[in-house]
Structures are given as structure tokens and as C-alpha cells.
Coordinates of N, CA and C and ligand atoms in Angstrom, one line a residue:
M1 N 31.8 -43.2 -11.4 CA 30.5 -43.4 -11.4 C 29.5 -43.1 -10.1
E2 N 30.2 -43.4 -9.0 CA 29.4 -42.9 -7.9 C 29.4 -41.3 -7.7
I3 N 30.6 -40.7 -8.3 CA 30.6 -39.3 -8.2 C 29.7 -38.6 -9.0
K4 N 29.6 -39.3 -10.3 CA 28.5 -38.6 -11.3 C 26.9 -38.7 -10.6
I5 N 26.8 -39.8 -10.0 CA 25.5 -40.1 -9.5 C 25.1 -38.9 -8.3
L6 N 26.3 -38.9 -7.5 CA 26.1 -37.8 -6.5 C 26.0 -36.4 -7.0
M7 N 26.7 -36.1 -8.0 CA 26.5 -34.8 -8.8 C 25.0 -34.7 -9.0
L8 N 24.5 -35.7 -9.8 CA 23.1 -35.5 -10.2 C 22.2 -35.4 -9.3
F9 N 22.5 -36.1 -8.1 CA 21.6 -36.0 -7.0 C 21.4 -34.6 -6.5
T10 N 22.8 -33.9 -6.3 CA 22.9 -32.7 -5.9 C 22.3 -31.8 -6.8
L11 N 22.4 -31.9 -8.2 CA 21.8 -30.9 -9.1 C 20.2 -31.1 -8.9
I12 N 19.7 -32.2 -8.8 CA 18.2 -32.4 -8.6 C 17.7 -31.7 -7.3
L13 N 18.5 -31.9 -6.3 CA 18.2 -31.1 -5.2 C 18.2 -29.7 -5.4
A14 N 19.1 -29.3 -6.0 CA 19.1 -27.6 -6.2 C 18.2 -27.2 -6.8
L15 N 17.6 -27.9 -8.0 CA 16.5 -27.6 -8.9 C 15.2 -27.6 -8.0
I16 N 15.2 -28.6 -7.2 CA 13.8 -28.6 -6.3 C 13.9 -27.4 -5.4
G17 N 15.0 -27.1 -4.8 CA 15.1 -26.0 -4.0 C 14.8 -24.6 -4.7
A18 N 15.2 -24.5 -5.7 CA 15.0 -23.2 -6.5 C 13.5 -23.1 -6.8
S19 N 12.8 -24.2 -7.2 CA 11.4 -24.0 -7.6 C 10.5 -24.0 -6.5
S20 N 10.8 -24.5 -5.3 CA 9.8 -24.5 -4.2 C 9.9 -23.4 -3.5
A21 N 10.9 -22.2 -3.8 CA 11.0 -21.0 -3.3 C 9.6 -20.3 -3.6
T22 N 9.1 -20.6 -4.8 CA 8.1 -19.7 -5.2 C 6.8 -20.5 -5.2
L23 N 6.6 -21.8 -5.0 CA 5.6 -22.7 -5.2 C 5.0 -23.2 -3.6
S24 N 3.7 -23.2 -3.5 CA 3.0 -23.7 -2.4 C 3.3 -25.2 -2.4
P25 N 2.9 -25.8 -1.0 CA 3.0 -27.2 -1.0 C 2.2 -28.0 -2.1
T26 N 1.2 -27.3 -2.6 CA 0.5 -28.0 -3.6 C 0.8 -27.9 -5.1
G27 N 2.0 -27.1 -5.1 CA 2.7 -26.8 -6.5 C 2.0 -25.5 -7.1
I28 N 1.3 -24.7 -6.4 CA 0.7 -23.6 -7.0 C 1.6 -22.1 -6.6
N29 N 1.8 -21.4 -7.6 CA 2.6 -20.2 -7.5 C 2.0 -19.3 -6.3
Y30 N 2.8 -19.1 -5.2 CA 2.3 -18.2 -4.0 C 1.6 -17.0 -4.5
E31 N 2.2 -16.5 -5.6 CA 1.6 -15.0 -6.0 C 0.1 -15.2 -6.5
V32 N 0.0 -16.5 -7.1 CA -1.3 -16.7 -7.7 C -2.3 -17.0 -6.5
V33 N -1.8 -17.7 -5.6 CA -2.7 -17.9 -4.4 C -3.1 -16.6 -3.8
A34 N -2.2 -15.7 -3.5 CA -2.5 -14.4 -2.9 C -3.4 -13.7 -3.8
L35 N -3.2 -13.6 -5.1 CA -4.1 -12.6 -5.7 C -5.4 -13.2 -5.8
T36 N -5.6 -14.5 -6.1 CA -6.8 -15.2 -6.1 C -7.6 -14.9 -4.6
T37 N -7.0 -15.0 -3.7 CA -7.5 -14.8 -2.3 C -8.0 -13.3 -2.3
I38 N -7.2 -12.5 -2.8 CA -7.6 -11.1 -2.8 C -8.9 -10.8 -3.7
K39 N -8.8 -11.5 -4.8 CA -10.1 -11.4 -5.9 C -11.4 -12.0 -5.0
S40 N -11.1 -13.1 -4.4 CA -12.3 -13.8 -3.9 C -12.9 -13.0 -2.7
N41 N -12.0 -12.1 -2.1 CA -12.6 -11.3 -0.8 C -13.2 -10.0 -1.4
L42 N -13.0 -9.6 -2.9 CA -13.7 -8.4 -3.2 C -14.9 -8.7 -4.1
H43 N -15.8 -7.7 -4.0 CA -17.0 -8.0 -4.9 C -16.7 -7.1 -6.1
D44 N -16.9 -7.7 -7.3 CA -16.4 -7.0 -8.6 C -17.5 -6.9 -9.6
P45 N -18.2 -6.0 -9.5 CA -19.5 -5.9 -10.3 C -19.2 -5.8 -11.6
Y46 N -18.1 -5.5 -12.1 CA -18.1 -5.2 -13.6 C -16.9 -6.3 -14.3
N47 N -16.6 -7.4 -13.3 CA -15.7 -8.5 -13.7 C -14.3 -8.1 -14.3
V48 N -14.0 -6.8 -13.7 CA -12.6 -6.4 -14.0 C -11.5 -7.6 -13.6
L49 N -11.8 -8.4 -12.8 CA -10.8 -9.3 -12.4 C -11.0 -10.7 -13.0
E50 N -11.8 -10.8 -14.0 CA -12.3 -12.1 -14.7 C -11.0 -12.9 -15.2
N51 N -10.1 -12.3 -15.6 CA -9.0 -13.2 -16.0 C -7.9 -13.5 -14.9
W52 N -8.1 -13.2 -13.7 CA -7.5 -13.5 -12.4 C -7.9 -15.1 -12.2
D53 N -7.2 -16.0 -12.8 CA -7.7 -17.4 -12.8 C -6.7 -18.2 -12.1
S54 N -7.3 -19.0 -11.1 CA -6.2 -19.8 -10.2 C -5.5 -20.9 -11.1
N55 N -6.2 -21.2 -12.0 CA -5.6 -22.3 -12.9 C -4.4 -21.9 -13.8
S56 N -4.2 -20.3 -13.8 CA -3.2 -19.9 -14.6 C -2.0 -19.8 -14.0
V57 N -0.9 -20.2 -14.6 CA 0.3 -20.3 -14.0 C 1.1 -18.9 -13.9
D58 N 0.7 -17.9 -14.9 CA 1.4 -16.7 -14.9 C 0.6 -15.3 -14.7
P59 N 0.6 -15.0 -13.2 CA -0.3 -13.8 -13.0 C 0.2 -12.6 -13.6
C60 N 1.5 -12.6 -14.3 CA 2.1 -11.4 -14.8 C 1.2 -11.0 -16.3
S61 N 0.3 -11.8 -16.7 CA -0.5 -11.7 -17.9 C -2.0 -11.1 -17.4
W62 N -2.1 -11.0 -16.3 CA -3.5 -10.8 -15.6 C -3.7 -9.1 -15.7
R63 N -5.1 -9.0 -16.0 CA -5.3 -7.3 -16.0 C -4.9 -6.7 -14.6
M64 N -4.4 -5.6 -15.0 CA -4.1 -4.5 -13.7 C -3.1 -5.2 -12.9
V65 N -2.4 -6.1 -13.2 CA -1.2 -6.7 -12.5 C 0.1 -6.4 -13.2
T66 N 1.2 -5.9 -12.6 CA 2.4 -5.5 -13.2 C 3.3 -6.4 -12.6
C67 N 4.4 -7.0 -13.4 CA 5.5 -7.8 -12.9 C 6.9 -7.1 -13.0
T68 N 7.9 -7.6 -12.1 CA 9.0 -7.3 -12.3 C 9.6 -8.1 -13.6
S69 N 10.9 -7.5 -13.9 CA 11.4 -8.5 -15.1 C 11.7 -10.0 -14.9
D70 N 11.8 -10.4 -13.5 CA 12.2 -11.6 -13.3 C 10.8 -12.2 -12.7
G71 N 9.6 -11.7 -13.0 CA 8.3 -12.2 -12.9 C 7.6 -12.2 -11.6
Y72 N 7.9 -11.4 -10.6 CA 7.1 -11.1 -9.5 C 6.3 -9.8 -9.5
V73 N 5.1 -10.1 -8.9 CA 4.2 -9.0 -8.9 C 4.7 -7.7 -8.2
S74 N 4.7 -6.7 -9.2 CA 5.4 -5.5 -8.4 C 4.3 -4.3 -8.4
A75 N 3.1 -4.4 -9.0 CA 2.1 -3.4 -8.9 C 0.6 -4.0 -9.0
L76 N -0.2 -3.6 -8.1 CA -1.7 -3.7 -8.5 C -2.3 -2.3 -8.7
G77 N -2.9 -2.2 -9.9 CA -3.5 -0.8 -10.2 C -5.0 -1.1 -10.5
L78 N -5.7 -0.8 -9.5 CA -7.3 -1.0 -9.5 C -8.1 0.0 -9.1
P79 N -7.7 1.4 -9.6 CA -8.5 2.5 -9.1 C -9.7 2.7 -9.9
N80 N -10.9 3.1 -9.3 CA -12.0 3.4 -10.1 C -12.8 2.2 -10.7
Q81 N -12.8 1.1 -10.0 CA -13.4 -0.2 -10.5 C -14.5 -0.6 -9.8
S82 N -15.3 0.4 -8.9 CA -16.3 0.1 -8.3 C -16.4 -1.4 -7.3
L83 N -15.0 -1.7 -7.0 CA -14.8 -2.8 -6.2 C -15.3 -2.5 -4.6
S84 N -16.0 -3.7 -4.0 CA -16.3 -3.4 -2.7 C -16.1 -4.6 -1.9
E85 N -16.6 -4.8 -0.7 CA -16.2 -5.9 0.4 C -14.7 -5.5 0.8
T86 N -13.9 -6.7 0.9 CA -12.6 -6.5 1.8 C -11.5 -6.8 1.1
L87 N -10.5 -6.0 1.6 CA -9.0 -6.1 1.1 C -8.3 -7.4 1.7
S88 N -8.0 -8.5 1.2 CA -7.4 -9.8 1.9 C -6.1 -9.2 2.4
S89 N -5.9 -10.1 3.7 CA -4.6 -9.9 4.2 C -3.4 -10.7 3.5
S90 N -4.0 -11.3 2.6 CA -2.9 -12.2 1.6 C -2.2 -11.2 0.7
I91 N -2.5 -10.0 0.7 CA -1.6 -9.0 0.0 C -0.3 -8.8 0.6
G92 N -0.3 -9.2 1.9 CA 1.1 -9.1 2.5 C 2.0 -10.4 2.0
N93 N 1.6 -11.3 1.1 CA 2.4 -12.4 0.6 C 2.9 -11.8 -0.7
L94 N 2.5 -10.8 -1.3 CA 3.1 -10.3 -2.6 C 4.2 -9.7 -2.4
S95 N 5.4 -10.1 -2.0 CA 6.4 -9.4 -1.3 C 7.3 -8.4 -2.1
N96 N 7.0 -8.6 -3.4 CA 7.6 -7.5 -4.2 C 6.9 -6.5 -4.7
L97 N 5.7 -6.1 -4.2 CA 4.8 -5.0 -4.4 C 5.5 -3.7 -4.1
Q98 N 5.5 -2.9 -5.1 CA 6.2 -1.4 -5.1 C 5.0 -0.4 -5.1
S99 N 3.9 -0.8 -5.6 CA 2.8 0.1 -5.7 C 1.5 -0.5 -5.7
V100 N 0.4 0.1 -5.0 CA -0.8 -0.5 -4.8 C -1.8 0.7 -4.8
L101 N -2.5 0.6 -6.1 CA -3.4 1.8 -6.2 C -5.0 1.2 -6.2
L102 N -5.8 1.6 -5.1 CA -7.0 1.1 -5.0 C -7.9 2.0 -4.8
Q103 N -7.6 3.3 -5.0 CA -8.4 4.4 -4.6 C -9.8 4.5 -5.6
N104 N -10.8 5.3 -5.0 CA -12.0 5.4 -5.6 C -12.7 4.2 -5.9
N105 N -12.9 3.4 -4.9 CA -13.6 2.2 -5.0 C -14.5 2.1 -3.7
A106 N -15.0 1.1 -3.3 CA -16.0 1.0 -2.2 C -15.6 -0.1 -1.3
I107 N -14.2 -0.2 -1.0 CA -13.7 -1.2 -0.2 C -13.8 -0.9 1.3
S108 N -14.3 -1.7 2.2 CA -14.6 -1.5 3.4 C -13.7 -2.5 4.3
G109 N -14.1 -2.7 5.6 CA -13.3 -3.4 6.4 C -11.9 -2.9 6.7
P110 N -11.1 -3.5 7.5 CA -9.8 -3.0 8.0 C -8.8 -2.8 6.8
I111 N -7.8 -2.0 7.1 CA -6.6 -2.1 6.2 C -5.7 -3.0 6.9
P112 N -5.5 -4.3 6.0 CA -4.7 -5.5 6.6 C -3.3 -5.0 7.1
D113 N -3.1 -5.4 8.2 CA -1.6 -4.8 8.7 C -0.6 -5.7 8.2
T114 N -0.8 -6.7 7.3 CA 0.3 -7.4 6.7 C 0.9 -6.6 5.7
I115 N 0.1 -5.4 5.3 CA 0.8 -4.6 4.1 C 2.1 -3.9 4.7
G116 N 2.4 -3.9 6.1 CA 3.6 -3.6 6.7 C 4.6 -4.6 6.4
K117 N 4.5 -5.7 5.8 CA 5.5 -6.7 5.4 C 6.1 -6.4 4.2
L118 N 5.4 -5.4 3.2 CA 5.7 -5.4 1.9 C 6.9 -4.2 1.9
E119 N 8.1 -4.7 2.1 CA 9.3 -3.8 2.3 C 10.0 -3.0 1.1
K120 N 9.2 -3.4 -0.2 CA 9.6 -2.7 -1.3 C 8.6 -1.5 -1.6
L121 N 7.4 -1.6 -0.8 CA 6.4 -0.7 -1.1 C 6.6 0.8 -1.2
A122 N 6.5 1.4 -2.3 CA 6.8 3.0 -2.3 C 5.5 3.9 -2.5
T123 N 4.5 3.3 -3.1 CA 3.3 3.9 -3.2 C 1.9 3.3 -2.7
L124 N 1.2 3.8 -2.0 CA 0.0 3.1 -1.4 C -1.1 4.1 -1.4
D125 N -2.2 3.9 -2.2 CA -3.3 4.7 -2.2 C -4.5 4.1 -2.3
L126 N -5.1 4.3 -0.9 CA -6.4 3.6 -0.5 C -7.5 4.6 -0.4
S127 N -7.3 5.8 -1.0 CA -8.1 7.0 -0.6 C -9.5 6.7 -1.3
N128 N -10.4 7.2 -0.7 CA -12.0 7.4 -1.2 C -12.4 5.9 -1.4
N129 N -12.3 5.2 -0.3 CA -13.0 3.9 0.0 C -13.9 4.2 1.2
T130 N -14.2 2.9 1.9 CA -14.9 2.9 3.1 C -14.3 2.1 4.3
F131 N -12.7 2.2 4.1 CA -12.2 1.5 5.1 C -12.4 2.0 6.4
R132 N -12.4 0.8 7.4 CA -12.8 1.3 8.9 C -11.7 0.6 9.8
G133 N -11.6 1.0 10.9 CA -10.6 0.6 12.0 C -9.4 1.7 11.9
E134 N -8.4 1.1 12.7 CA -7.2 2.0 12.6 C -6.3 2.0 11.5
V135 N -5.4 3.0 11.5 CA -4.3 3.0 10.4 C -3.4 2.0 11.1
P136 N -2.9 1.0 10.4 CA -1.9 -0.1 11.0 C -0.7 0.5 11.4
A137 N -0.2 0.3 12.5 CA 1.2 0.8 13.1 C 2.2 0.0 12.2
S138 N 2.0 -1.1 11.5 CA 2.9 -1.7 10.8 C 3.3 -1.1 9.6
L139 N 2.5 0.0 9.2 CA 2.8 0.9 8.1 C 4.3 1.4 8.3
G140 N 4.5 1.9 9.5 CA 5.7 2.3 10.0 C 7.1 1.4 9.5
D141 N 6.7 0.1 9.2 CA 8.0 -0.8 8.9 C 8.3 -0.5 7.4
L142 N 7.5 0.3 6.7 CA 7.7 0.4 5.2 C 8.9 1.5 5.1
K143 N 10.0 1.1 5.0 CA 11.1 2.0 4.8 C 11.2 2.8 3.4
N144 N 10.6 2.1 2.6 CA 10.7 2.6 1.2 C 9.6 3.5 0.8
L145 N 8.6 3.7 1.7 CA 7.1 4.3 1.4 C 7.6 5.7 0.9
N146 N 6.9 6.1 -0.1 CA 7.2 7.7 -0.3 C 5.8 8.2 -0.4
Y147 N 4.7 7.5 -0.9 CA 3.4 8.4 -1.2 C 2.1 7.5 -0.5
L148 N 1.8 8.1 0.6 CA 0.6 7.3 1.2 C -0.7 8.1 1.4
R149 N -1.7 7.6 0.5 CA -2.9 8.2 0.6 C -4.0 7.3 1.3
L150 N -4.5 7.8 2.5 CA -5.5 7.0 3.0 C -6.8 7.8 3.3
N151 N -6.7 9.0 2.7 CA -7.9 9.9 3.0 C -9.2 9.5 2.5
N152 N -10.2 10.2 2.9 CA -11.7 9.8 2.5 C -12.1 8.3 2.7
N153 N -11.7 8.0 4.0 CA -12.3 6.6 4.4 C -12.9 7.0 5.8
S154 N -13.0 5.7 6.4 CA -13.8 5.9 7.8 C -12.7 5.4 9.0
L155 N -11.6 5.8 8.7 CA -10.5 5.3 9.8 C -10.7 6.1 11.2
T156 N -10.6 5.5 12.2 CA -10.6 5.9 13.5 C -9.4 5.7 14.3
G157 N -9.4 6.1 15.6 CA -8.1 5.8 16.3 C -7.1 6.9 16.0
A158 N -5.9 6.7 16.7 CA -4.9 7.6 16.5 C -3.9 7.4 15.5
C159 N -3.3 8.5 14.8 CA -2.4 8.2 13.7 C -1.3 7.5 14.4
P160 N -0.7 6.3 13.9 CA 0.3 5.6 14.6 C 1.6 6.5 14.8
D161 N 2.1 6.5 15.9 CA 3.7 7.0 16.0 C 4.6 6.4 15.1
S162 N 4.3 5.1 14.7 CA 5.4 4.5 14.0 C 5.7 5.2 12.6
L163 N 4.7 6.2 12.2 CA 4.7 6.7 10.8 C 6.0 7.7 10.9
S164 N 6.4 8.2 12.2 CA 7.5 9.0 12.3 C 8.8 8.3 11.8
K165 N 8.8 7.2 11.8 CA 9.9 6.4 11.5 C 10.4 6.3 10.0
I166 N 9.4 6.7 9.3 CA 9.6 6.7 7.8 C 10.4 7.7 7.3
G167 N 11.5 7.7 6.8 CA 12.3 8.8 6.4 C 12.0 9.5 5.1
G168 N 11.5 8.8 4.0 CA 11.6 9.4 2.5 C 10.1 9.9 2.1
L169 N 9.2 10.1 3.2 CA 8.1 10.5 2.5 C 7.8 11.7 1.9
T170 N 7.2 11.6 0.8 CA 6.7 12.9 0.1 C 5.3 13.3 0.6
L171 N 4.2 12.5 0.4 CA 2.9 12.8 0.9 C 2.3 11.9 1.7
V172 N 1.8 12.3 2.8 CA 0.8 11.6 3.9 C -0.3 12.2 3.7
D173 N -1.4 11.7 3.3 CA -2.7 12.3 3.2 C -3.7 11.4 4.0
L174 N -4.1 11.9 5.2 CA -5.1 11.1 6.0 C -6.3 12.0 6.3
S175 N -6.4 12.8 5.5 CA -7.6 13.8 5.4 C -9.0 13.2 5.4
Y176 N -10.0 13.7 5.9 CA -11.3 13.2 5.7 C -11.6 11.9 6.3
N177 N -11.2 11.5 7.6 CA -11.3 10.3 8.2 C -12.0 10.6 9.4
N178 N -12.0 9.8 10.5 CA -12.4 10.2 11.8 C -11.3 9.8 12.9
L179 N -10.1 10.3 12.6 CA -8.9 10.0 13.4 C -9.0 10.8 14.6
S180 N -8.3 10.4 15.7 CA -8.4 11.2 17.1 C -7.1 11.0 17.7
G181 N -6.9 11.9 18.9 CA -5.7 11.9 19.4 C -4.7 12.9 18.9
S182 N -3.4 12.7 19.5 CA -2.2 13.8 19.0 C -1.7 13.2 17.9
L183 N -1.1 14.0 16.9 CA -0.2 13.6 15.8 C 1.0 13.6 16.2
P184 N 1.9 12.3 15.5 CA 3.1 12.2 15.9 C 3.7 13.0 14.8
K185 N 5.1 13.3 15.1 CA 5.8 14.1 13.9 C 6.1 13.3 12.7
V186 N 5.4 13.2 11.9 CA 5.5 12.7 10.7 C 6.4 13.5 9.7
S187 N 7.6 13.0 9.3 CA 8.4 14.1 8.5 C 8.1 13.9 6.9
A188 N 7.0 14.3 6.4 CA 6.6 14.2 5.1 C 6.5 15.7 4.5
R189 N 7.1 15.8 3.1 CA 7.0 17.1 2.6 C 5.6 17.7 2.7
T190 N 4.5 16.9 2.5 CA 3.2 17.3 2.5 C 2.4 16.2 3.5
F191 N 1.8 16.7 4.6 CA 1.1 15.9 5.5 C -0.3 16.5 5.7
K192 N -1.3 15.8 5.4 CA -2.9 16.5 5.4 C -3.6 15.6 6.3
V193 N -4.3 16.2 7.2 CA -5.1 15.8 8.2 C -6.5 16.4 8.4
V194 N -6.6 17.2 7.5 CA -7.9 18.1 7.5 C -9.1 17.0 7.5
G195 N -10.1 17.7 8.1 CA -11.4 16.7 8.0 C -11.5 15.8 8.9
N196 N -10.6 15.6 10.0 CA -10.8 14.7 11.1 C -11.2 15.5 12.4
P197 N -12.5 15.6 12.5 CA -13.0 16.7 13.6 C -12.4 16.3 14.9
L198 N -12.1 15.2 15.1 CA -11.6 15.0 16.7 C -10.1 15.3 16.8
I199 N -9.3 15.6 15.7 CA -7.9 16.1 15.7 C -8.0 17.6 15.6
C200 N -8.8 17.9 14.7 CA -8.7 19.6 14.3 C -9.7 20.3 15.2
G201 N -10.7 19.6 15.9 CA -11.6 20.5 16.5 C -12.8 20.7 15.6
P202 N -14.0 20.7 16.1 CA -15.2 20.9 15.4 C -15.3 22.3 14.6
K203 N -14.6 23.4 15.3 CA -14.8 24.6 14.4 C -13.5 24.9 13.7
A204 N -12.7 24.1 13.4 CA -11.4 24.3 12.8 C -11.6 24.7 11.2
S205 N -10.7 25.4 10.8 CA -10.9 25.9 9.4 C -10.6 24.8 8.4
N206 N -10.8 25.0 7.2 CA -10.4 24.0 6.2 C -8.8 23.7 6.1
N207 N -8.0 24.7 6.6 CA -6.7 24.3 6.5 C -6.1 23.9 7.8
C208 N -6.9 23.4 8.8 CA -6.3 22.7 10.0 C -5.3 22.0 9.8
F209 N -4.3 22.1 10.2 CA -3.0 21.1 9.9 C -2.9 20.7 8.5
D210 N -3.3 21.4 7.6 CA -3.4 21.0 6.3 C -1.8 20.8 5.7
F211 N -0.9 21.6 6.2 CA 0.4 21.6 5.7 C 1.3 21.7 6.7
F212 N 2.3 20.7 6.7 CA 3.4 20.7 7.7 C 4.6 20.7 6.8
P213 N 5.3 21.6 6.8 CA 6.8 21.8 6.3 C 7.6 20.8 7.1
E214 N 8.6 20.2 6.2 CA 9.5 19.3 6.9 C 10.5 20.0 7.8
P215 N 11.0 19.2 8.8 CA 11.9 20.0 9.9 C 13.0 20.7 9.1
L216 N 13.4 21.8 9.8 CA 14.5 22.8 9.1 C 15.9 22.0 9.0
S217 N 16.0 20.7 9.4 CA 17.3 20.0 9.4 C 17.6 19.6 8.0
S218 N 16.6 19.8 7.0 CA 17.2 19.5 5.5 C 16.5 20.4 4.7
P219 N 17.3 21.8 4.9 CA 16.9 22.9 3.9 C 17.0 22.7 2.6
K220 N 17.6 21.8 2.0 CA 17.8 21.8 0.5 C 16.5 21.2 0.0
T221 N 15.8 20.2 0.5 CA 14.6 19.4 0.1 C 13.3 20.2 0.6
N222 N 13.7 21.2 1.4 CA 12.6 21.8 2.4 C 11.7 22.7 1.6
F223 N 10.4 22.7 1.6 CA 9.6 23.8 1.2 C 9.3 24.6 2.4
N224 N 9.7 25.7 2.8 CA 9.4 26.4 3.9 C 8.5 27.5 3.6
P225 N 7.2 27.6 4.0 CA 6.5 28.6 3.6 C 6.8 29.9 4.0
M226 N 7.7 30.1 4.9 CA 8.2 31.5 5.3 C 9.6 31.8 4.3
D227 N 9.8 30.9 3.6 CA 11.1 31.3 2.7 C 10.8 32.7 2.1
G228 N 12.0 33.4 2.1 CA 11.8 34.8 1.4 C 11.2 35.8 2.2
F229 N 10.6 35.5 3.4 CA 9.9 36.5 4.2 C 10.9 36.8 5.5
G230 N 11.0 38.0 5.7 CA 11.5 38.4 6.9 C 13.1 38.1 6.9
E231 N 13.6 37.8 5.8 CA 15.1 37.3 6.0 C 15.9 38.6 6.2
K232 N 16.8 38.4 7.3 CA 17.9 39.4 7.6 C 19.1 39.3 7.0
K233 N 19.4 40.3 6.2 CA 20.9 40.1 5.6 C 21.9 40.7 6.4
Ligands
LIG301 C1 -10.9 8.1 -11.4 O1 -12.1 8.9 -11.3 C2 -12.0 10.1 -10.8 C3 -13.3 10.9 -10.7 O2 -14.0 10.5 -11.6 C4 -10.8 10.9 -11.9 O3 -10.6 12.2 -11.6 C5 -9.7 10.1 -12.2 O4 -9.0 10.6 -13.1 C6 -10.1 8.6 -12.5 N1 -8.8 8.0 -12.1 C7 -8.3 6.9 -13.0 C8 -7.0 6.3 -12.8 O5 -9.1 6.6 -14.0
LIG302 C1 0.9 -16.7 2.6 O1 2.3 -17.3 2.4 C2 2.6 -18.4 3.3 C3 3.9 -19.0 3.0 O2 4.9 -18.0 2.9 C4 1.3 -19.3 3.2 O3 1.5 -20.2 4.3 C5 0.0 -18.7 3.5 O4 -1.0 -19.6 3.2 C6 -0.1 -17.6 2.4 N1 -1.3 -17.0 2.9 C7 -2.2 -16.3 1.8 C8 -3.4 -16.1 2.3 O5 -2.0 -16.3 0.7
LIG303 C1 -14.8 8.7 -5.0 O1 -14.9 7.2 -5.4 C2 -16.3 7.2 -6.3 C3 -16.5 5.9 -6.4 O2 -16.6 5.1 -5.3 C4 -16.3 8.0 -7.4 O3 -17.5 8.1 -8.0 C5 -15.9 9.4 -6.9 O4 -15.7 10.3 -8.4 C6 -14.7 9.5 -6.1 N1 -14.2 11.0 -5.9 C7 -13.1 11.5 -6.2 C8 -13.0 13.0 -5.7 O5 -12.4 11.1 -7.0
LIG304 C1 -12.8 13.9 0.2 O1 -14.0 14.3 0.9 C2 -14.0 15.8 0.7 C3 -15.0 16.3 1.9 O2 -16.2 15.4 1.9 C4 -14.3 16.0 -0.7 O3 -14.3 17.5 -0.7 C5 -13.3 15.5 -1.5 O4 -13.7 15.7 -2.8 C6 -13.0 14.1 -1.2 N1 -12.0 13.6 -2.0 C7 -11.9 12.4 -2.5 C8 -10.7 12.0 -3.4 O5 -12.8 11.7 -2.6
LIG305 C1 -16.2 9.7 15.0 O1 -15.8 8.9 16.1 C2 -16.7 9.2 17.2 C3 -16.0 8.4 18.5 O2 -14.7 8.0 18.3 C4 -18.1 9.1 17.0 O3 -18.8 9.5 18.3 C5 -18.5 10.1 15.8 O4 -19.8 9.7 15.6 C6 -17.6 9.5 14.7 N1 -17.9 10.6 13.7 C7 -18.3 10.0 12.3 C8 -18.5 11.3 11.3 O5 -18.2 8.9 12.1

């Protein structure tokens, strides 16, 4: 009898533990809180986020939200939606995000440095908005980042050295901002910084730093613009 009660008690504790992992103290799903906070910080003239409803229990059914098979938010795809105002730092609470596409909007304010907490993030496209401030150094913590587009914003300051820590980058596009200072050795297949007059110099040509080949240490995946030229047999 006592043992049965103990077992039941243990089971109840286990169930409470399992569900509170994704629920806030008030019983709301953390991802719903994060998404509705993101929504409330954006101006959405065409109501594309209309069904992002804080009373809804399942954000996986919301427009432009994609989830993993176990029900965590894995992608936000909101390009070309005329969104403006700011991107909430609560995006850093969507810890299963792999892809964030917010290009071609009019979002301003800083790029939240909490994005650096999204350790599964592989694709981040914030291009063609009006983001201001610096490129957050925390982006260098994104070990799985493959594709980074921050071009055509109003970013300032230096390109953070931390970006050189990321190993598997295919594309980094920082072009058409107002970055300054020296460039770290970012090892991306393609690294674009054209259109930053303080990096390239006011009279630089359009191709100023437009293309950086990968270091020669990885010849198999390397596109070397000199391949096939001047080879000595
Ligand atoms: C967004 O708009 C641009 C310019 O009109 C267009 O080239 C692009 O295909 C659009 N992208 C999406 C995802 O609709
Ligand atoms: C992010 O999650 C933490 C708990 O992990 C919570 O305390 C915080 O309020 C959340 N912030 C936002 C903006 O959702
Ligand atoms: C940039 O975004 C604006 C919307 O804010 C869009 O009209 C324009 O076509 C975009 N430019 C490109 C090259 O996609
Ligand atoms: C970025 O800005 C350049 C120069 O103004 C422009 O030619 C290009 O179309 C823009 N690209 C996007 C994606 O907005
Ligand atoms: C770029 O930044 C410099 C100062 O850092 C400023 O003087 C200049 O006006 C800015 N250019 C643009 C196009 O915003």
C-alpha cells in the first residue's frame, strides 16, 4: 500500500517535471510567449501575423511558423511582409530555431544579441531591412550557422572577430551597410562586404572584397579563382 502511494507520487512528480519544461510559471508555452512578444514588437500593416494568438496552445499551426516533429518552433519565414519596428530579443527563447528569414522588410533597431543563443541556427537572413547598431559578437557562438545575410541594412562598427570561429559557413553577406575597421578572417565560401565605404574606401570598385576564397587548407571544397591558371606540371 505505502509503496503504491510512493510510486504514484513519483509518477505525478515526473509528469509535472516533464510538462513544466516547456511551460512558463503561468502555464503558458514559452514559445507562445516568445512569438507573441516578437509579434507585439513588430508593426504588421497587412496582418500577416493575425493568427499568432496568445490564447492558442499550439504555435505550430500559426502562419509562417514551422515546427519540428516533436512540436518545437524550427523556422520563422517572414520575408517580403512589409514588417517594421523592431525584432524582439525574445527570439533567443525559441531555442530550436534552425532558420530565420526576415529579409525584405523594414525592420529597424538592433539585431538582438540573444540570437547567439540559438545553437541550432543554420540560416539567418535579415537582409534589406533597416537594422542599426553593430553586428552582435554573439553570432560567433552559432556553430551550425551556414548562411548569414545581413546585407542592405544600416549596420555600423567593426565586423566582429568572433565570426572567424564559425567553421561551416557557405555565405556571409555584409554588403551595403556602414561597417568600419579591419575585417576578421571569416572562412566562408563567399564573403561579401562590398558597399561599406569605411571598409572598402570611398573610391573602391564594386568588387572591393567582394569575394574571399576559402583558405587553401581545404582544397576539396575550395573554389580557388586561380584554379587552372599557371599550374606547373
Ligand atoms: C521578395 O521580393 C523580391 C523583390 O520583389 C523577390 O525577388 C523575391 O522573390 C521575393 N521573395 C519571396 C520569398 O517572396
Ligand atoms: C525567455 O525565457 C525565460 C525562461 O527561460 C523567461 O524567464 C523569459 O521571460 C523569456 N523571455 C521572453 C521575452 O520570452
Ligand atoms: C527590399 O525590400 C523592399 C521592401 O521593404 C522591396 O520592395 C524590395 O524589392 C527589396 N529589394 C530587393 C532587391 O529584394
Ligand atoms: C542592396 O543595395 C544595393 C545598392 O544600393 C542594391 O543594388 C541592391 O539591389 C540591394 N539589394 C537588396 C537585396 O536589397
Ligand atoms: C557611416 O558612418 C560614419 C561614422 O561612423 C558617418 O559619418 C557616415 O555618415 C555614415 N554613412 C552613412 C551612409 O550612413
